[in-house]
mmCIF file of C-alpha atoms in Angstrom:
data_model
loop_
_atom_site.group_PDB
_atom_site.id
_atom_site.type_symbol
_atom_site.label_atom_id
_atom_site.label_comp_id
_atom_site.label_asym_id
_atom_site.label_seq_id
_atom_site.Cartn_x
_atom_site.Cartn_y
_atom_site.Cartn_z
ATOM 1 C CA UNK A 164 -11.003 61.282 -64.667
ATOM 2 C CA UNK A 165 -8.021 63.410 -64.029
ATOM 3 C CA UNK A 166 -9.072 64.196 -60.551
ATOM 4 C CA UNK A 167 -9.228 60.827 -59.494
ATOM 5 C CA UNK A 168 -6.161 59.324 -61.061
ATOM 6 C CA UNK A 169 -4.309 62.420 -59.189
ATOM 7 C CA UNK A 170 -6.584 61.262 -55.908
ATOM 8 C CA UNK A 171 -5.194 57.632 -56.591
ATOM 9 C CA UNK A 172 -1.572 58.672 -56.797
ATOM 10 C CA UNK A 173 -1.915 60.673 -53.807
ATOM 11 C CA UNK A 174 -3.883 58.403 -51.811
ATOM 12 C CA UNK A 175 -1.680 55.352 -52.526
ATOM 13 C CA UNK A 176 1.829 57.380 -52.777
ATOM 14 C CA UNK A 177 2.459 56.529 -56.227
ATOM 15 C CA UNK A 178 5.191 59.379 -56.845
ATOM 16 C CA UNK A 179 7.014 58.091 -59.548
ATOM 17 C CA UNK A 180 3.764 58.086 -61.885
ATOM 18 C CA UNK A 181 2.129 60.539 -63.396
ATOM 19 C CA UNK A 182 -1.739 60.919 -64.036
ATOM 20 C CA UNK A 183 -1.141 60.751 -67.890
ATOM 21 C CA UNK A 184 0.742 57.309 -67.309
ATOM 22 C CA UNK A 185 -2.063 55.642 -66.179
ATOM 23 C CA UNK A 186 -4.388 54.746 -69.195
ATOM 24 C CA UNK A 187 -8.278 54.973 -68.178
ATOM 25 C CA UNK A 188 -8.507 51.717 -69.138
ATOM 26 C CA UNK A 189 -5.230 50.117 -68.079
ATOM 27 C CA UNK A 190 -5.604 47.363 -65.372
ATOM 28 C CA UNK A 191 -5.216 48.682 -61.900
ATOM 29 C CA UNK A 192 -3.951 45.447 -60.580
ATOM 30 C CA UNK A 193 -1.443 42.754 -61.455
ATOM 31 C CA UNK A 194 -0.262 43.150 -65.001
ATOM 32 C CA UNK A 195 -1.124 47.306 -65.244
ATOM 33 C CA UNK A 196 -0.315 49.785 -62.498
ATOM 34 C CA UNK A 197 0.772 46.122 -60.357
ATOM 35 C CA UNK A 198 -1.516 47.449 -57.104
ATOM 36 C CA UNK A 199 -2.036 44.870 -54.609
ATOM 37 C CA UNK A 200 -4.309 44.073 -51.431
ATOM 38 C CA UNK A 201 -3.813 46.610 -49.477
ATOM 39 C CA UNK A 202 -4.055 49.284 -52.012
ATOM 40 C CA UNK A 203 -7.034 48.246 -53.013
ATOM 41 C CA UNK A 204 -8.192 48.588 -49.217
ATOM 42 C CA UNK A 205 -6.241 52.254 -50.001
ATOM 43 C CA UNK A 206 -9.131 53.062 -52.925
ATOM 44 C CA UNK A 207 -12.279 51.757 -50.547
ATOM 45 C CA UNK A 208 -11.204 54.549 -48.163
ATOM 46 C CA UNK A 209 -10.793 57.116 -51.101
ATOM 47 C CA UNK A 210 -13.998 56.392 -52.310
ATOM 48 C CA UNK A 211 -15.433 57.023 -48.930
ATOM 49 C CA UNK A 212 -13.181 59.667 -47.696
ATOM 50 C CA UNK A 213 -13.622 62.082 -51.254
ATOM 51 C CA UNK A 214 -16.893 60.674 -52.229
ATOM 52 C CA UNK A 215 -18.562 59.057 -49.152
ATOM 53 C CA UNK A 216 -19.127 55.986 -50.811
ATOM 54 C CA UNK A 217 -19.483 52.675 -48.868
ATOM 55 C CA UNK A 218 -18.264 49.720 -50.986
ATOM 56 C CA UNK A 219 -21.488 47.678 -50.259
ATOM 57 C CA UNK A 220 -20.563 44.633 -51.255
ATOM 58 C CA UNK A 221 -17.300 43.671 -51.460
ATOM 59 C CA UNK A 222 -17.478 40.626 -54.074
ATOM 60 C CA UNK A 223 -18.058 44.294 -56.254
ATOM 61 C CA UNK A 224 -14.362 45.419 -55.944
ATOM 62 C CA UNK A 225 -12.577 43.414 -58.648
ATOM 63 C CA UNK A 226 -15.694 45.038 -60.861
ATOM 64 C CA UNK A 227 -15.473 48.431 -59.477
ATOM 65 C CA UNK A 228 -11.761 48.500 -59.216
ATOM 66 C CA UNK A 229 -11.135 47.494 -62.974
ATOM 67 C CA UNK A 230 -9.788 50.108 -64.513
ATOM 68 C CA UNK A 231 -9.879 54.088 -63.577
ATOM 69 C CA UNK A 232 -12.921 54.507 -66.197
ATOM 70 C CA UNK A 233 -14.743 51.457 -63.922
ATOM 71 C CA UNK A 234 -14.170 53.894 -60.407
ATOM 72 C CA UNK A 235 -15.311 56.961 -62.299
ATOM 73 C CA UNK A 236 -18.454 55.075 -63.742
ATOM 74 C CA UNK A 237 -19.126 53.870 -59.851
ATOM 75 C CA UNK A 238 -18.677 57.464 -58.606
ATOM 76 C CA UNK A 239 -21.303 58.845 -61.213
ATOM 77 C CA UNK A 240 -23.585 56.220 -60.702
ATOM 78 C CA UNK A 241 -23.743 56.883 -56.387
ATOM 79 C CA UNK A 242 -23.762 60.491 -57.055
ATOM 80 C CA UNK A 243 -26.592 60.184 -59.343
ATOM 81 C CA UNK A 244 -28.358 58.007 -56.917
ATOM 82 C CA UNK A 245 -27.769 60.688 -54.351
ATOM 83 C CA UNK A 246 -28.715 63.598 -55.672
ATOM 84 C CA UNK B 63 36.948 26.586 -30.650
ATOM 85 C CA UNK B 64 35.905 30.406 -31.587
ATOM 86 C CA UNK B 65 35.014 31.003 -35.477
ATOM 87 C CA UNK B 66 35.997 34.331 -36.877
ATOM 88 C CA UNK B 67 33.807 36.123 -38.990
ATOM 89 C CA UNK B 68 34.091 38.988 -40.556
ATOM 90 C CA UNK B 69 32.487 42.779 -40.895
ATOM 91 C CA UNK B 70 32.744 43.361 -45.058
ATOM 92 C CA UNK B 71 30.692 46.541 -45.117
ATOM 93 C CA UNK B 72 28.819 48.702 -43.339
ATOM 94 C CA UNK B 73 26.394 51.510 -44.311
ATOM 95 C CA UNK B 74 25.300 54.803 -41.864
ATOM 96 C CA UNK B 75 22.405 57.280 -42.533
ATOM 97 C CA UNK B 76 22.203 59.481 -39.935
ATOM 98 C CA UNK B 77 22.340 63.574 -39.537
ATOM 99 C CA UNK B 78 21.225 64.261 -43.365
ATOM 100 C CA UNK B 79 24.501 62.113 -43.984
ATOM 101 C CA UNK B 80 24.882 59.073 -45.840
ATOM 102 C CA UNK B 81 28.571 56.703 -45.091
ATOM 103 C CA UNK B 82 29.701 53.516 -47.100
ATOM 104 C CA UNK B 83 32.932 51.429 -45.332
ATOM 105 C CA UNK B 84 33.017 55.056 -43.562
ATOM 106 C CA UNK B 85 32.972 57.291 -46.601
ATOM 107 C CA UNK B 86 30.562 59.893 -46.977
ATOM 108 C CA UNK B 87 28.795 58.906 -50.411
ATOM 109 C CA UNK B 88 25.318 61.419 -49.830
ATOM 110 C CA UNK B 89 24.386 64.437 -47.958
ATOM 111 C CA UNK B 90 21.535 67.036 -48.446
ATOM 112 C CA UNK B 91 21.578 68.902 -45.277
ATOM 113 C CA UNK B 92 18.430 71.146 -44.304
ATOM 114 C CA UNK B 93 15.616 68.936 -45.286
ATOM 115 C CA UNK B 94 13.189 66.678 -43.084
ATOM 116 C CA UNK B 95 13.509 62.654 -42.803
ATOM 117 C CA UNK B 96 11.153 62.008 -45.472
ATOM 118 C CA UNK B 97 12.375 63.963 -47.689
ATOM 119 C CA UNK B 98 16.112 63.504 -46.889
ATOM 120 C CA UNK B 99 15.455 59.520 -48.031
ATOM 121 C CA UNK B 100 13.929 60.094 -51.239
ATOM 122 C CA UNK B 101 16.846 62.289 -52.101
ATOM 123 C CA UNK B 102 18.960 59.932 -51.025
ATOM 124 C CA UNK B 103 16.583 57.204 -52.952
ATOM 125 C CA UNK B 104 16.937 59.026 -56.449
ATOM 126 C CA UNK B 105 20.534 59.834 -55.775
ATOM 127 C CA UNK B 106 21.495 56.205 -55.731
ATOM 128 C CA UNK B 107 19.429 55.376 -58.954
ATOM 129 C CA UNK B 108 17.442 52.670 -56.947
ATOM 130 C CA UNK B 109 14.272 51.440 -59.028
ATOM 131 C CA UNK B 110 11.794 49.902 -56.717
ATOM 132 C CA UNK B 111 8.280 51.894 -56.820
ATOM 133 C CA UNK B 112 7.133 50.409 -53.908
ATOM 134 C CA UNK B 113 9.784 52.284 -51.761
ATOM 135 C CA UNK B 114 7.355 55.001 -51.822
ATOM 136 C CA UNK B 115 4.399 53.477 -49.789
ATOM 137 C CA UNK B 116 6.778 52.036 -47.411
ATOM 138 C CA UNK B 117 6.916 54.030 -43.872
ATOM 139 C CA UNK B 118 9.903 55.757 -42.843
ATOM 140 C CA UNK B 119 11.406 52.886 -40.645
ATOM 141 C CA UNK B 120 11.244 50.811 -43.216
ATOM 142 C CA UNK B 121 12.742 53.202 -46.099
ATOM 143 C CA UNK B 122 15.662 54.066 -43.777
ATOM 144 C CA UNK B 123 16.390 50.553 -43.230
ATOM 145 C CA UNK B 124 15.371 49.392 -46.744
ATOM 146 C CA UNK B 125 17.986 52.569 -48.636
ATOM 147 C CA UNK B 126 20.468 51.717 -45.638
ATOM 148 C CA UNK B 127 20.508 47.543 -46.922
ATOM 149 C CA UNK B 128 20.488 48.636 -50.535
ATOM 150 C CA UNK B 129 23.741 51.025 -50.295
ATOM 151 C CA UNK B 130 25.282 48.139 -47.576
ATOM 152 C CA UNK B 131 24.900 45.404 -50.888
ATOM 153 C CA UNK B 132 25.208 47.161 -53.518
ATOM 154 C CA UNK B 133 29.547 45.945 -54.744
ATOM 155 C CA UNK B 134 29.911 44.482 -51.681
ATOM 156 C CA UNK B 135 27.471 41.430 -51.631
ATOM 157 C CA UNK B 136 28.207 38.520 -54.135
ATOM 158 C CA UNK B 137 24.952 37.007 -54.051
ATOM 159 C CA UNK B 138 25.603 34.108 -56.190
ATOM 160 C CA UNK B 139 27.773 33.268 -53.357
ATOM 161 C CA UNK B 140 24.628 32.228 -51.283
ATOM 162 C CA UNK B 141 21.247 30.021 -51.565
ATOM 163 C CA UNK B 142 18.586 32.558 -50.364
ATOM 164 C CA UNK B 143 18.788 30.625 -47.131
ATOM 165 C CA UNK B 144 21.949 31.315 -46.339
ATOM 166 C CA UNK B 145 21.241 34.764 -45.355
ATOM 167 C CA UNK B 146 19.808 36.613 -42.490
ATOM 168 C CA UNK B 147 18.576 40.002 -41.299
ATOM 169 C CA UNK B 148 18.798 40.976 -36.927
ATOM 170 C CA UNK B 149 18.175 43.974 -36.424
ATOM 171 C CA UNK B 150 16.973 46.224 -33.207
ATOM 172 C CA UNK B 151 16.110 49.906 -32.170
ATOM 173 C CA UNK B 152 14.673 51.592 -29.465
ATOM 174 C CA UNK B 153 11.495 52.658 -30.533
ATOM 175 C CA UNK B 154 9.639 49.336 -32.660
ATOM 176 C CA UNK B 155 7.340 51.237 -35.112
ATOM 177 C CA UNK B 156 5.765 53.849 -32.380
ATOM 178 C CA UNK B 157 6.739 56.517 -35.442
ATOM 179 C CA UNK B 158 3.857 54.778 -37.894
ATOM 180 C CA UNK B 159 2.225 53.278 -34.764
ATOM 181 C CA UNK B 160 1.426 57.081 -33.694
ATOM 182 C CA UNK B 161 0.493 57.906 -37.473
ATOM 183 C CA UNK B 162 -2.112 55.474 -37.755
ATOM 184 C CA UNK B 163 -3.137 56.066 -34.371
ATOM 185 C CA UNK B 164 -4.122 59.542 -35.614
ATOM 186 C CA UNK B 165 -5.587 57.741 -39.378
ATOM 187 C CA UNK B 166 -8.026 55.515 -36.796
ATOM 188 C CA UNK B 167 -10.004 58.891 -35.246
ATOM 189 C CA UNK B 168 -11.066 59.450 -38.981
ATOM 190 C CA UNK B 169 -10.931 56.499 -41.573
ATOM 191 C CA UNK B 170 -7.797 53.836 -40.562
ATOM 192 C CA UNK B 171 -5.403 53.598 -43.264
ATOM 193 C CA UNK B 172 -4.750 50.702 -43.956
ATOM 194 C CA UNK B 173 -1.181 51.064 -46.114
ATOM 195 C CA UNK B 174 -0.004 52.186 -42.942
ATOM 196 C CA UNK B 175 -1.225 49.402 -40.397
ATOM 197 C CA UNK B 176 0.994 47.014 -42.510
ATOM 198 C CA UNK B 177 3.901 49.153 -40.990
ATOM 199 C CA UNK B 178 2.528 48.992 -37.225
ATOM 200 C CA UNK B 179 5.289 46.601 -36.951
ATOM 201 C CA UNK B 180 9.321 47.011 -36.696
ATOM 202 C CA UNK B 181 9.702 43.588 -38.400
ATOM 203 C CA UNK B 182 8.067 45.039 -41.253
ATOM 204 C CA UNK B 183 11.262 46.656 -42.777
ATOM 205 C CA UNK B 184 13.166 42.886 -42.322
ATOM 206 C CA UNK B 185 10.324 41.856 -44.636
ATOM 207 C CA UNK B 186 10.974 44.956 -47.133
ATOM 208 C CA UNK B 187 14.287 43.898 -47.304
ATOM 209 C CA UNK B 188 13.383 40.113 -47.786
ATOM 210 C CA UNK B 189 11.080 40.398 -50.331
ATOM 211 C CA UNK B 190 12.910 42.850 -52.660
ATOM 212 C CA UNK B 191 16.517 40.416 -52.686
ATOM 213 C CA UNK B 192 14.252 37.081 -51.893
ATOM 214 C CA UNK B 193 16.038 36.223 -48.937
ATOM 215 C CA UNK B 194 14.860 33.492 -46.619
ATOM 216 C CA UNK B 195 17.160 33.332 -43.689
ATOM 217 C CA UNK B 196 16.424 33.161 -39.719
ATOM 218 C CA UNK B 197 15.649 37.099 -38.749
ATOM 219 C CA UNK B 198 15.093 38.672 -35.936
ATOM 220 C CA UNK B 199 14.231 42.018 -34.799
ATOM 221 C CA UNK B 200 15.175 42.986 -30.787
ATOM 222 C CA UNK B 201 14.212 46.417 -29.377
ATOM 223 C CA UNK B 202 16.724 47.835 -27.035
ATOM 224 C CA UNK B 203 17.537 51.299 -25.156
ATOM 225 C CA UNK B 204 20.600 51.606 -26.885
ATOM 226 C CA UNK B 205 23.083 49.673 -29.900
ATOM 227 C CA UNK B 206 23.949 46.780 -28.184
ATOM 228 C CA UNK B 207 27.273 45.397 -30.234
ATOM 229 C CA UNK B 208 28.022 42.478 -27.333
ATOM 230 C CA UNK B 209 24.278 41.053 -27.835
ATOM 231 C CA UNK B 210 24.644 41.545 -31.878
ATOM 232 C CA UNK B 211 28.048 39.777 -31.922
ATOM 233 C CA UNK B 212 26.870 36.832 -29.724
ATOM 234 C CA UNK B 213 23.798 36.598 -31.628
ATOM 235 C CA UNK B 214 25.023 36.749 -35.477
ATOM 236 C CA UNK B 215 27.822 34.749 -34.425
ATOM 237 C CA UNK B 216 25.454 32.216 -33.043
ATOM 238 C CA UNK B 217 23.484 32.030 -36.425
ATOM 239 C CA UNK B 218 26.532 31.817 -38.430
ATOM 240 C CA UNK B 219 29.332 29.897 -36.263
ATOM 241 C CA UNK B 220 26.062 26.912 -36.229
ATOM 242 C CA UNK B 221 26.112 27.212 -40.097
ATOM 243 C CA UNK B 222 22.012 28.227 -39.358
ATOM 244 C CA UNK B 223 23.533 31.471 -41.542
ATOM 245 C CA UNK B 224 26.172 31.744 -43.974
ATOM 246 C CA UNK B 225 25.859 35.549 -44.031
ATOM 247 C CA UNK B 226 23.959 37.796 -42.210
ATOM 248 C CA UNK B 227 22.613 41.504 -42.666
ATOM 249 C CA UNK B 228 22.298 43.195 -38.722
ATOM 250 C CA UNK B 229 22.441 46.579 -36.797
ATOM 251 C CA UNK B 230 20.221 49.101 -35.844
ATOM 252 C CA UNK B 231 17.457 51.074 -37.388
ATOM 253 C CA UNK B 232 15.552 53.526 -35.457
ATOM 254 C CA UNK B 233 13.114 56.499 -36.415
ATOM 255 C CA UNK B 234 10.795 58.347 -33.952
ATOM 256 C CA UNK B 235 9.482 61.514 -35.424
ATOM 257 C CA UNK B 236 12.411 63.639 -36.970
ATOM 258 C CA UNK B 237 15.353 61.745 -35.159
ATOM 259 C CA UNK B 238 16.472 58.904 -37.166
ATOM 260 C CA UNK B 239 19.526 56.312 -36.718
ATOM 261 C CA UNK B 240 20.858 53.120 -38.878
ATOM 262 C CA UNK B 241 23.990 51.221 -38.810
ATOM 263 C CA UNK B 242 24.103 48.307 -40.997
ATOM 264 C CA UNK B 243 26.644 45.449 -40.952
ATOM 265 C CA UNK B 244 27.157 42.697 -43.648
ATOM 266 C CA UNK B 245 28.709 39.683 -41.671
ATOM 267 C CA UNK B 246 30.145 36.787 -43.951
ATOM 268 C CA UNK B 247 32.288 34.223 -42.905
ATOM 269 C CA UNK B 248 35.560 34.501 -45.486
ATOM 270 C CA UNK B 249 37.333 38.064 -45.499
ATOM 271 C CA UNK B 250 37.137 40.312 -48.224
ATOM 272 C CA UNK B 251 40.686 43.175 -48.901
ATOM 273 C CA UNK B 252 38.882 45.911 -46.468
ATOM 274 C CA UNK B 253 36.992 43.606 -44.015
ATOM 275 C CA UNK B 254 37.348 43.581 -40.273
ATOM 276 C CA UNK B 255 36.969 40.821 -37.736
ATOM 277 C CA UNK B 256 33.340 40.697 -36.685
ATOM 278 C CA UNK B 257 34.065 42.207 -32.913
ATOM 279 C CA UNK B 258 32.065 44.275 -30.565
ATOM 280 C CA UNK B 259 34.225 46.714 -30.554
ATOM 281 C CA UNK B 260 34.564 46.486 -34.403
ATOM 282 C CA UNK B 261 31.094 47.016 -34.400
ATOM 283 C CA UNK B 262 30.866 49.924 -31.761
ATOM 284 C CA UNK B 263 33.831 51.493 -33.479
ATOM 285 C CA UNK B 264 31.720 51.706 -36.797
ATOM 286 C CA UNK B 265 28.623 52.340 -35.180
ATOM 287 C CA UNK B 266 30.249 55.601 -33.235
ATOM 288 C CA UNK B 267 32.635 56.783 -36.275
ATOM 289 C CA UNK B 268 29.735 59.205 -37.169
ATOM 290 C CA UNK B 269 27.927 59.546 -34.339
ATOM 291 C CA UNK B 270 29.275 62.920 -33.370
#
């Protein structure tokens, strides 16, 4: 989970934050890290640029997008599927 | 009968140098734009996180408004109404537009299509001290004081604008540019009369 909450930071420029400030359960959006809209347009386009994952549906992204430990669950689940 | 307004600050960030009212207050010489405005950003103690996703127009004009305000702007003064932000440059956002231009052969990005617009950095500035004014944002070869002065004047001699933020903000690649004027209607002990060639006598102060 350490690689992706440095892949977050990167991908949506969060350079006063750290990876150990964000809590693998703390709320991505509103009240936690405060993301909004367009970064979580930011984390489709991680998931498909580091881990070619298509957000199928896109009523899944509040889900998916929960918390870090929600993404990394995702990711394990696709990769299983694809191996 | 003409109203006189006045210029209470201004703010320049240009050549890896910062000026307040015409005083250098920051310089880190050597280092790229980007770079160069985070300095400048942490220098000044400024807390606002989102400053990092924004794109370089809108950081230069975003720091450049902050260090124009900051002890010189007595917001209680005004209803968020009462003030306005006109700005122009020469390039619009072809800096980002370019950027995401090259993001679109791959995967578009889209943090940086929300900057694919110059107005974008009026907004920045907007949001973060919840101003609601008339803006305005003109693209032009060159600073153009005579069209600033009859436009601001316009806005604020027709009580549309108590107070208005305007100037020029320009970034293309690793050139940069920004002059910043507060214009408010009562004086204040180092204020000037809001003239063009007030304005081009700031604007060229530091312009080598």
């Amino acid at each position: 989970m350490l690689d992706l909450k440095e892949q977050i930071i990167a991908q949506l420029n969060l350079q006063d934050i750290k990876p150990e400030d964000i809590g693998d359960d703390q709320p991505l959006f509103v009240e936690g890290l405060g993301l909004d809209s367009i970064d979580a347009l930011e984390l489709i386009v991680l998931l498909q640029q580091q881990y070619k994952i298509k957000l199928s549906n896109a009523e899944d992204g509040p889900k998916v997008f929960k918390t870090v430990r929600t993404m990394a669950e995702y990711i394990t689940a696709h990769q299983a599927q694809n191996v | 009968m003409k109203t006189e307004n006045h210029i209470t600050a201004s703010c320049i960030i240009r050549n890896n140098l910062v000026y307040k009212n015409g005083i250098k207050v920051f310089e880190e010489s050597g280092s790229a734009l980007s770079d160069f405005l985070v300095s400048a950003y942490r220098h000044f103690d400024l807390q606002y996180p989102k400053f990092f996703k924004m794109d370089n127009l809108s950081k230069l004009g975003w720091l450049a408004n902050e260090i124009l305000l900051t002890g010189s702007f007595d917001k209680e003064k005004y209803k968020p109404e009462d003030t306005g932000i006109v700005l122009s440059n020469a390039n619009a956002s072809l800096d980002t537009d370019i950027k995401y231009y090259e993001t679109a052969k791959t995967i578009a990005s889209p943090a940086q299509f929300v900057y694919t617009l110059p107005n974008i950095v009026i907004g920045e500035i907007s949001i973060r001290h919840k101003f609601k004014g008339e803006n305005a944002f003109f693209i032009s070869e060159e600073f153009d004081a005579g069209f600033i002065e009859q436009y601001v004047s316009n806005l604020i001699n027709n009580n549309i604008l108590q107070s208005c933020i305007c100037g020029w903000a320009d970034v293309l690649d690793s050139a940069y540019n920004a002059t910043l004027f507060l214009i408010e209607k009562d004086k204040s002990p180092n204020s000037v009369n809001f003239t063009k060639e007030n304005l081009n006598k700031i604007h060229q102060l530091q312009n080598g």
